[in-house]
Tab-separated table of C-alpha atoms in Angstrom:
chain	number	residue	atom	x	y	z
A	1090	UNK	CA	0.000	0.000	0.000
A	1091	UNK	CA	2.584	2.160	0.906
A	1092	UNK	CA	4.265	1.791	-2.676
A	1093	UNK	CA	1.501	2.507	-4.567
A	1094	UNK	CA	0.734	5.671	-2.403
A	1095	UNK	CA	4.385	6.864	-3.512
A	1096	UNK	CA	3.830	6.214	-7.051
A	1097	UNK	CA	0.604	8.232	-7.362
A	1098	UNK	CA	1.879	10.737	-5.576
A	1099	UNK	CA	4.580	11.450	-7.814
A	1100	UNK	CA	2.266	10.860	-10.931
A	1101	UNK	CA	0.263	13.795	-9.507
A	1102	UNK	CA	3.662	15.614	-9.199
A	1103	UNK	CA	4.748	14.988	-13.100
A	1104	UNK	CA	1.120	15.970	-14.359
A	1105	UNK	CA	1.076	19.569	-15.052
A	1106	UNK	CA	-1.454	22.277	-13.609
A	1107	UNK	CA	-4.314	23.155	-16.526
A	1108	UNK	CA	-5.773	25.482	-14.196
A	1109	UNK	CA	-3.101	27.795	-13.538
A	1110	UNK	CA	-1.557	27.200	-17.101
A	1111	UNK	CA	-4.723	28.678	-18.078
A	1112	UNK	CA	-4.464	31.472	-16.371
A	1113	UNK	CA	-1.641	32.614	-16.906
A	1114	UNK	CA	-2.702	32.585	-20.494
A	1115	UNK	CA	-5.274	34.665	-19.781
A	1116	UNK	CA	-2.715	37.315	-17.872
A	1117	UNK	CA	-0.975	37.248	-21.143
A	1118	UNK	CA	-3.597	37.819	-23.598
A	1119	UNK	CA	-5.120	40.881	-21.201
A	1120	UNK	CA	-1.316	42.282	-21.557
A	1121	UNK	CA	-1.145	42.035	-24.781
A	1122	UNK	CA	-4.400	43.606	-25.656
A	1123	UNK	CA	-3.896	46.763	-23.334
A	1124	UNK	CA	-0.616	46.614	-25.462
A	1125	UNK	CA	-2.112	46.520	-28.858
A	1126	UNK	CA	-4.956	49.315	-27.334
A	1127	UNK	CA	-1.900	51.290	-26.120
A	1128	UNK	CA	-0.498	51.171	-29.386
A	1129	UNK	CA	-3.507	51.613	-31.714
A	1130	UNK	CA	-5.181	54.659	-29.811
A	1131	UNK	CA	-2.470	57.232	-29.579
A	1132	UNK	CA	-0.363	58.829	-32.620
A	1133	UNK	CA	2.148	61.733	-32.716
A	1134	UNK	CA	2.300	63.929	-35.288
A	1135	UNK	CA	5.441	66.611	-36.079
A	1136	UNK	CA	5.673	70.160	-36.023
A	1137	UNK	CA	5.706	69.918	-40.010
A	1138	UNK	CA	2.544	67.478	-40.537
A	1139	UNK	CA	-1.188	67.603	-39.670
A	1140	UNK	CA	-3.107	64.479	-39.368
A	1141	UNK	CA	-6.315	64.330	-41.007
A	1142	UNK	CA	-8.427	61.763	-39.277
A	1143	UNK	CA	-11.312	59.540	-40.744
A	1144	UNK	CA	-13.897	57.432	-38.513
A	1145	UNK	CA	-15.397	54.896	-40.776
A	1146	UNK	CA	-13.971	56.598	-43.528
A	1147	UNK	CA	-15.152	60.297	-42.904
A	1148	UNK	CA	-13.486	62.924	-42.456
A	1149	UNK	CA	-13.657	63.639	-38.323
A	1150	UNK	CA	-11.199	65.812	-37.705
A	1151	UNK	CA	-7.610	67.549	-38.597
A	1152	UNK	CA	-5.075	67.883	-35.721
A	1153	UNK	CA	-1.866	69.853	-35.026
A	1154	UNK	CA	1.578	68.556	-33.702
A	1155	UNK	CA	1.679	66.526	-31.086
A	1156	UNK	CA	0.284	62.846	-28.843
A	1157	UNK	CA	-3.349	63.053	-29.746
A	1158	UNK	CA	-6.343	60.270	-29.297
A	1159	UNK	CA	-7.961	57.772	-32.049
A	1160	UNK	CA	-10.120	54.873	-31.427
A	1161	UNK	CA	-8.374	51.320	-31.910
A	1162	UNK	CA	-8.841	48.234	-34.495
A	1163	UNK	CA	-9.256	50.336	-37.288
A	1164	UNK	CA	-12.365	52.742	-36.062
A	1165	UNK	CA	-10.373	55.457	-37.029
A	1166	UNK	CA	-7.437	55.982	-38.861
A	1167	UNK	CA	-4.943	58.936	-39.556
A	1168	UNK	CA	-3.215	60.557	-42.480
A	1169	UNK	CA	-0.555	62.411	-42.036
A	1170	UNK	CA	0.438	64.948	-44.531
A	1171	UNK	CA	3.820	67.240	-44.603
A	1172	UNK	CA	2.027	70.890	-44.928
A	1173	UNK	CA	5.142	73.329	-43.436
A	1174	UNK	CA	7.666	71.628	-45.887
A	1175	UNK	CA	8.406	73.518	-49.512
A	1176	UNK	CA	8.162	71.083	-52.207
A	1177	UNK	CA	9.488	71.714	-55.652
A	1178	UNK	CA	8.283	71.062	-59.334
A	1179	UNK	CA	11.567	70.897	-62.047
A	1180	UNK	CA	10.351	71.456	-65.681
A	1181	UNK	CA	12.900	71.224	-68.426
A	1182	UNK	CA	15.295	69.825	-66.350
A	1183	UNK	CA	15.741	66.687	-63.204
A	1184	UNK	CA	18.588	66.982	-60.514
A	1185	UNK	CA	20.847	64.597	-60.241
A	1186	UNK	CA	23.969	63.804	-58.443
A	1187	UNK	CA	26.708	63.427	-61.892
A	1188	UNK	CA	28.757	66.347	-62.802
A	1189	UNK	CA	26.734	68.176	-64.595
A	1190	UNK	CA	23.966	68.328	-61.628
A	1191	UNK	CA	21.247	67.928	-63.664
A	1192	UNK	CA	19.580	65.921	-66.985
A	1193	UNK	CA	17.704	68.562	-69.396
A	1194	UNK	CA	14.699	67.572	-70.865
A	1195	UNK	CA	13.663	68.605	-74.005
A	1196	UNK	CA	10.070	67.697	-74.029
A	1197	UNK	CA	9.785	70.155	-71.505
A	1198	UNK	CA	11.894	72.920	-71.896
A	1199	UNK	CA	11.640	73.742	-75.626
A	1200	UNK	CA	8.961	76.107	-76.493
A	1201	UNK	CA	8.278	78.685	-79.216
A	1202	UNK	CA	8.038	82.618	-78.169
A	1203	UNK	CA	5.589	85.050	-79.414
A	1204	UNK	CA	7.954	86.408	-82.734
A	1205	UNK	CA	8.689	82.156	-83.796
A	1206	UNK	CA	11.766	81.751	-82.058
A	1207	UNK	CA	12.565	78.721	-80.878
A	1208	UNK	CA	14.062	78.576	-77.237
A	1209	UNK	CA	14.852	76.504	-73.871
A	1210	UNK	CA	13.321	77.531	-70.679
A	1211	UNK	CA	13.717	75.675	-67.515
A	1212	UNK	CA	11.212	76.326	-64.388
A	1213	UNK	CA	12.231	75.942	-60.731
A	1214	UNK	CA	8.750	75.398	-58.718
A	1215	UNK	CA	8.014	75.626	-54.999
A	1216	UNK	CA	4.878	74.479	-53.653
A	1217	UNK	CA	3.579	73.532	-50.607
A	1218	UNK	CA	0.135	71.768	-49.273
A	1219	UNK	CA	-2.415	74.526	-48.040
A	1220	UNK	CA	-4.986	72.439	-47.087
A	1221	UNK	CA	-4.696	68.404	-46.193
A	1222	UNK	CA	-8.099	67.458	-46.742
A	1223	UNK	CA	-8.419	68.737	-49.879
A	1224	UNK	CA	-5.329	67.557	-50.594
A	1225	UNK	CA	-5.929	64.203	-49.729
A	1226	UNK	CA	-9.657	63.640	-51.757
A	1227	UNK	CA	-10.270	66.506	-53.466
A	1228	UNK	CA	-8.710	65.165	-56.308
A	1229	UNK	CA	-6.520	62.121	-57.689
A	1230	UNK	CA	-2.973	62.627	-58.130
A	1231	UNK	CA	-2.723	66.423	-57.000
A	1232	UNK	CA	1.092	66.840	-57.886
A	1233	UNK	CA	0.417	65.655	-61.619
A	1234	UNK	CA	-2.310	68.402	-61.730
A	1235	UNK	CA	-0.090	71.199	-60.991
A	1236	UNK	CA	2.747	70.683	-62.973
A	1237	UNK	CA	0.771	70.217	-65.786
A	1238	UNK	CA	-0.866	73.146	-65.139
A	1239	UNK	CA	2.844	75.375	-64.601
A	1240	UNK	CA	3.624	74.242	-67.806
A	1241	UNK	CA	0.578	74.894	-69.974
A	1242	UNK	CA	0.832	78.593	-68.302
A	1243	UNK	CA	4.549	78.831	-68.948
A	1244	UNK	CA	3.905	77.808	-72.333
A	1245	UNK	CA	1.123	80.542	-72.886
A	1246	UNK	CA	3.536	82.776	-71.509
A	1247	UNK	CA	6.625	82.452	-72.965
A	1248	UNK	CA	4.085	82.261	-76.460
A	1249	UNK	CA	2.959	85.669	-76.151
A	1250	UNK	CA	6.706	87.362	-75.257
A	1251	UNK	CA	9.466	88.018	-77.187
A	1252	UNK	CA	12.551	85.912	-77.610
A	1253	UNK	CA	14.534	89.086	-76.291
A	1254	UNK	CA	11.995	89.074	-73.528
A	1255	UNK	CA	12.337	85.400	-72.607
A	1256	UNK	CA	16.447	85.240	-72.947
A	1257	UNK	CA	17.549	88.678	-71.384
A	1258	UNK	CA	15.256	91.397	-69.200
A	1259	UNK	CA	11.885	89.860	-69.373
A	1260	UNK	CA	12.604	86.991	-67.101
A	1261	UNK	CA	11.203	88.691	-64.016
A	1262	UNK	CA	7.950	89.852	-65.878
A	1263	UNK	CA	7.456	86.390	-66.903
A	1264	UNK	CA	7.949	84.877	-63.648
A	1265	UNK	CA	5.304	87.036	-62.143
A	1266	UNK	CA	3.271	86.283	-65.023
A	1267	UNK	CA	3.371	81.917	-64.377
A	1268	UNK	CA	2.479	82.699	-60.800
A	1269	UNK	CA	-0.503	84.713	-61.231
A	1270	UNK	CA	-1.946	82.483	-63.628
A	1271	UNK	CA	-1.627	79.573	-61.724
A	1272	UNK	CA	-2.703	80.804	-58.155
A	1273	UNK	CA	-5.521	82.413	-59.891
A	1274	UNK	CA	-6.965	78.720	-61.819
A	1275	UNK	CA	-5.469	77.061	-58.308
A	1276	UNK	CA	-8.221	79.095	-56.449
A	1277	UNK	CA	-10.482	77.820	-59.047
A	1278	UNK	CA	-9.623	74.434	-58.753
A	1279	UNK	CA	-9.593	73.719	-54.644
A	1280	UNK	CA	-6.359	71.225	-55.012
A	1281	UNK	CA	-5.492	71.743	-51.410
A	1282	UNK	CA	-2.283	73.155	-52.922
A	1283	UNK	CA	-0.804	76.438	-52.804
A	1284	UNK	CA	2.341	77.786	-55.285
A	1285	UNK	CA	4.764	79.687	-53.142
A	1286	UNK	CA	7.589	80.745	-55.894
A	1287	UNK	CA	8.367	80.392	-59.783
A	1288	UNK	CA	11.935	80.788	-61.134
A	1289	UNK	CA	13.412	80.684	-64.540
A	1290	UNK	CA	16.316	78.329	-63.790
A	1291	UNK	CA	17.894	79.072	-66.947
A	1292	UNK	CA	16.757	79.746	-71.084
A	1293	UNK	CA	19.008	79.860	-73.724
A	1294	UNK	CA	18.861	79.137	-77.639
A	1295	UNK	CA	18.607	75.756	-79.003
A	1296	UNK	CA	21.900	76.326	-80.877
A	1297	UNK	CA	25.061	77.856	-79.877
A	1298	UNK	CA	26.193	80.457	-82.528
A	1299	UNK	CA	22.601	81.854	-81.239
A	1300	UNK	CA	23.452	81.577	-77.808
A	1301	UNK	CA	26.726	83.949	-78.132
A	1302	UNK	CA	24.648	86.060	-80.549
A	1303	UNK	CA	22.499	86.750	-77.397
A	1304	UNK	CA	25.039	86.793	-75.070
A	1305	UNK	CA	26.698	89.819	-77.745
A	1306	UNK	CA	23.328	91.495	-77.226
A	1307	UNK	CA	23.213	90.833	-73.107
A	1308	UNK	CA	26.732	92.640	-73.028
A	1309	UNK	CA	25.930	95.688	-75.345
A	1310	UNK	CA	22.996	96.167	-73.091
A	1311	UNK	CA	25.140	96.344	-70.186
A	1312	UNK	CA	27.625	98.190	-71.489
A	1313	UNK	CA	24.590	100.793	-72.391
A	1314	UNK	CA	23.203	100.420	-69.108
A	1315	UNK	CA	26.568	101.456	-67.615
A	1316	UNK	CA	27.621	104.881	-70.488
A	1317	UNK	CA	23.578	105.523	-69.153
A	1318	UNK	CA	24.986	105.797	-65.366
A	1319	UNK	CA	28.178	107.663	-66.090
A	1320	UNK	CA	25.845	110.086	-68.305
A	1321	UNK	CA	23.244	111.103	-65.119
A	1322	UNK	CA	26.600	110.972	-62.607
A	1323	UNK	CA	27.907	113.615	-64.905
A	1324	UNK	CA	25.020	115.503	-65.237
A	1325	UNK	CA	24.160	115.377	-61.244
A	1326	UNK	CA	28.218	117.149	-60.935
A	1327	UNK	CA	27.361	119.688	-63.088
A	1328	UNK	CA	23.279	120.459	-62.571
A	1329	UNK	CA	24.110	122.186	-59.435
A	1330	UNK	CA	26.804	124.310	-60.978
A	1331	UNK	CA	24.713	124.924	-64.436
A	1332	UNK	CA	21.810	125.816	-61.756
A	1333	UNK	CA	23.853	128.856	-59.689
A	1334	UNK	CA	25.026	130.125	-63.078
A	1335	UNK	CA	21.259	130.577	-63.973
A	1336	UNK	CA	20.398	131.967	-61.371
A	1337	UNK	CA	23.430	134.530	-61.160
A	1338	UNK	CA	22.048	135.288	-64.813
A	1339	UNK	CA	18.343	135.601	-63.401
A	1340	UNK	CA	19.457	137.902	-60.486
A	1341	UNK	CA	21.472	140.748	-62.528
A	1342	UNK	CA	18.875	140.199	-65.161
A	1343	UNK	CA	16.414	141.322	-62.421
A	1344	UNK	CA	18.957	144.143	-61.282
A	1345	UNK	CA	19.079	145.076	-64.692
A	1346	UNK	CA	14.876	145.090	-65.425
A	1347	UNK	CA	14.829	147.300	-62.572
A	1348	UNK	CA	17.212	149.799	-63.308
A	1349	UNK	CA	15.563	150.491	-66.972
A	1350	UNK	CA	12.186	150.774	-64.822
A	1351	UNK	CA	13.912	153.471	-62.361
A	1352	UNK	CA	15.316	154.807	-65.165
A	1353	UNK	CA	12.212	155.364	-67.298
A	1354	UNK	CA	10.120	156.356	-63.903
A	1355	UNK	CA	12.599	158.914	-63.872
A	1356	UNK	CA	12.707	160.028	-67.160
A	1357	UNK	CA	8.566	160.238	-67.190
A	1358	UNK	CA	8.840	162.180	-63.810
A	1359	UNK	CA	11.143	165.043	-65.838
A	1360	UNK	CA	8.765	164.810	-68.643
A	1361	UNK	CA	5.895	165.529	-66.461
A	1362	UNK	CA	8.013	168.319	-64.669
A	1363	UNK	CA	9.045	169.823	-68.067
A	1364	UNK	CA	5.141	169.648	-69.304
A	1365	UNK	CA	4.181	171.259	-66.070
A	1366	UNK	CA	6.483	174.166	-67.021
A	1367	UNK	CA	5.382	174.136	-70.683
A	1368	UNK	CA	1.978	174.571	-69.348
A	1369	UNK	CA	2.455	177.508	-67.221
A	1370	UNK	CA	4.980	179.258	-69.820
A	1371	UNK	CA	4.946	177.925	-73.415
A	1372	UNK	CA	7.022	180.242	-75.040
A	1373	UNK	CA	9.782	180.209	-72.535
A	1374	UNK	CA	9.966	176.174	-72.617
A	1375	UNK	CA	10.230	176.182	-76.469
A	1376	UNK	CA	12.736	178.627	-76.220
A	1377	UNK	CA	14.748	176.214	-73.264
A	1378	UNK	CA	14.331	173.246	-75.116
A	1379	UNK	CA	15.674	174.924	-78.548
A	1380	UNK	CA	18.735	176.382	-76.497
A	1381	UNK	CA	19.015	172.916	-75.047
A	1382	UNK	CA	19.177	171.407	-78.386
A	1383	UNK	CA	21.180	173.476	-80.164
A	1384	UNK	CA	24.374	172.880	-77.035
A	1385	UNK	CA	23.679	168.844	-77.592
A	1386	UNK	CA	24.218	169.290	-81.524
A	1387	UNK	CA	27.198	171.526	-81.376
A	1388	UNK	CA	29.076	170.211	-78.298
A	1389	UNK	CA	31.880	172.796	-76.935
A	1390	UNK	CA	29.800	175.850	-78.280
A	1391	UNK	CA	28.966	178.493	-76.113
A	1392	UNK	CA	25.323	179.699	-76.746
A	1393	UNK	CA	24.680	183.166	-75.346
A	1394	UNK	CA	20.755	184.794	-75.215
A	1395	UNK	CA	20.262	187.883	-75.775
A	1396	UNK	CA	17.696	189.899	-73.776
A	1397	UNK	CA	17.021	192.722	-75.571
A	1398	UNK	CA	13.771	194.457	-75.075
A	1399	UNK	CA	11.338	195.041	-77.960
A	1400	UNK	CA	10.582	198.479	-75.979
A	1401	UNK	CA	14.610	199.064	-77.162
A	1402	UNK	CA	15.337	198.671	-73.127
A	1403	UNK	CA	19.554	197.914	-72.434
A	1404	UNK	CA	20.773	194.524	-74.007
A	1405	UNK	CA	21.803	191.705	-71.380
A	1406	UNK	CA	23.719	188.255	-72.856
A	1407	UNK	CA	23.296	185.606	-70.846
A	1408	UNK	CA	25.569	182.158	-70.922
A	1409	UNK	CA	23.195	179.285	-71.902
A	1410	UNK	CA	25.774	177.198	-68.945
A	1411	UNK	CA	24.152	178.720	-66.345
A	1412	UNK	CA	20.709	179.228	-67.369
A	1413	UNK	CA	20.550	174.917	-67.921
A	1414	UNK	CA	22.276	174.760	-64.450
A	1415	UNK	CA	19.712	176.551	-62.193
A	1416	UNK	CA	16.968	174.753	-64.297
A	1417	UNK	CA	18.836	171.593	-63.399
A	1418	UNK	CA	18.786	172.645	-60.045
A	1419	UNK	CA	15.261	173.390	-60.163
A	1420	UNK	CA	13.818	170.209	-61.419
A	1421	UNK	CA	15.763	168.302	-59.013
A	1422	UNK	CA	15.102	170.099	-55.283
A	1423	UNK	CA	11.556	169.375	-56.023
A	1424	UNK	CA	11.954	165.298	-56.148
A	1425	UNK	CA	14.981	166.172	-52.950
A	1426	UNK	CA	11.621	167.282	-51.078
A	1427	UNK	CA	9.303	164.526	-51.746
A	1428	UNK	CA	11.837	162.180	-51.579
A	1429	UNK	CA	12.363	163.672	-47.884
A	1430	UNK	CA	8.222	163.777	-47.282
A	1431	UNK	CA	8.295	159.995	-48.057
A	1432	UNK	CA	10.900	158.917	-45.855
């Protein structure tokens, strides 16, 4: 008896425990499924993404950086899109790491200007995603959409300009051109992108003999540009010179205008003086002014006047010098006095 007790004891030793097996089991399956919960209802998103989240395939909500909330086993699910990141659209040309630094392609960059020119144009593009949802299922393939529209714009741009236009001093023009165009049809189209910049990365001539024709043309322009800028330094030197000159001219023109009109003030106020006289005694004025003239004709003469009386009184002969002096005299204490009054 006592043998058999042994042996079934360490049967029951050997046979393993279901119970707690099971259990532990159990433990392990609970862990794991507050794991795969722990794992399936929280995402982080970066300072340079928002998340657009669907529940059931709707569009819920959009969130910002950071740990946010979804519900698990495939209730909701996220999309995260890069929105603060500057993309960039190459036409006429790819990057690439060989020496040259990029592969031109000609499918893209040859185009025909507004006078039938033929010419290469390569576009530099930055974009960037304005608005995720829209981005996301407004439309299929929103990338595609944009470049080909850049490219139908830059080719009705560069259409309508010159090839003079397109290879020297229009480049800027046309830039702002591309970019108004397409933000304009962008608008029109909802996308969910937006176009931040447009660059010519280069244009040139399909052959070279026209490319250093051009470049001939780029350098005369300079070279005007630069005679242009030594011209208007030149002229700034001497403007301000030129200017006091004028106006040294202006001034004794003035002094001059007003010395005829002193002059001539003067010369009315002795004619008015002499026909005040003339009034009072015509005779003796005529016979003044003849006296007068005949000393200016004959210069150095000595006129006398003889006083005779027609009643045969005694003769008197008077020098002319004198009788013009006190008459001088005359006509001149007069303006001395109202000169005086008006002071």
């Amino acid at each position: 008896m006592e043998y058999h007790w042994s042996a079934n004891q360490a049967a029951q030793k050997k046979t393993p425990d279901f119970k707690k097996v099971g259990k532990v089991l159990k433990w392990v399956m609970a862990l794991g499924l507050v794991l795969l919960l722990a794992l399936t209802c929280w995402y982080t998103v970066d300072d340079k993404q928002q998340a657009v989240v669907t529940t059931f395939g709707k569009v819920t909500a959009v969130t910002d950086a950071g740990v946010h909330f979804k519900l698990p086993f495939g209730i909701q699910q996220v999309h995260k899109v890069d929105v603060n990141v500057y993309q960039k659209i190459e036409l006429g040309y790819r990057s690439n790491s060989s020496e040259e630094g990029y592969n031109l392609v000609n499918d893209e960059s040859m185009m025909i200007t507004g006078d039938y020119n033929i010419v290469n144009v390569e576009f530099f593009v930055e974009y960037k995603v304005a608005d995720p949802v829209r981005y996301l299922y407004g439309s299929y393939q929103p990338e595609t959409i944009l470049r080909n529209l850049i490219q139908s714009q830059v080719r009705n741009v560069v259409g309508s300009s010159a090839v003079d236009s397109v290879l020297t001093d229009g480049k800027e023009s046309i830039q702002m051109r591309v970019k108004e165009l397409v933000i304009d049809i962008l608008e029109t189209y909802d996308i969910g992108l937006t176009l931040v910049d447009v660059k010519i990365q280069d244009s040139e001539p399909p052959t070279t003999d026209v490319i250093e024709a051009f470049k001939a043309v780029e350098t005369a322009k300079q070279q005007a540009e630069t005679v242009v800028n030594e011209a208007k330094a030149y002229q700034n030197a001497k403007l301000p010179d030129a200017q006091a000159q004028a106006d040294k001219l202006i001034q004794n023109a003035e002094y001059l205008k007003q010395a005829r009109i002193n002059e001539a003030v003067e010369q009315v106020a002795m004619f008015n003086a002499m026909y005040k006289e003339y009034q009072l005694n015509p005779q003796v004025t005529r016979s003044r002014m003849y006296y007068e003239a005949i000393s200016s004709i004959l210069p150095g003469v000595k006129v006398y006047i003889n006083t005779s009386g027609e009643d045969g009184g005694v003769d008197m002969v008077l020098p002319l010098e004198s009788f013009v002096e006190n008459q001088t005299s005359q006509t001149k204490e007069p303006n001395k006095t109202q000169e005086g009054s008006q002071n």
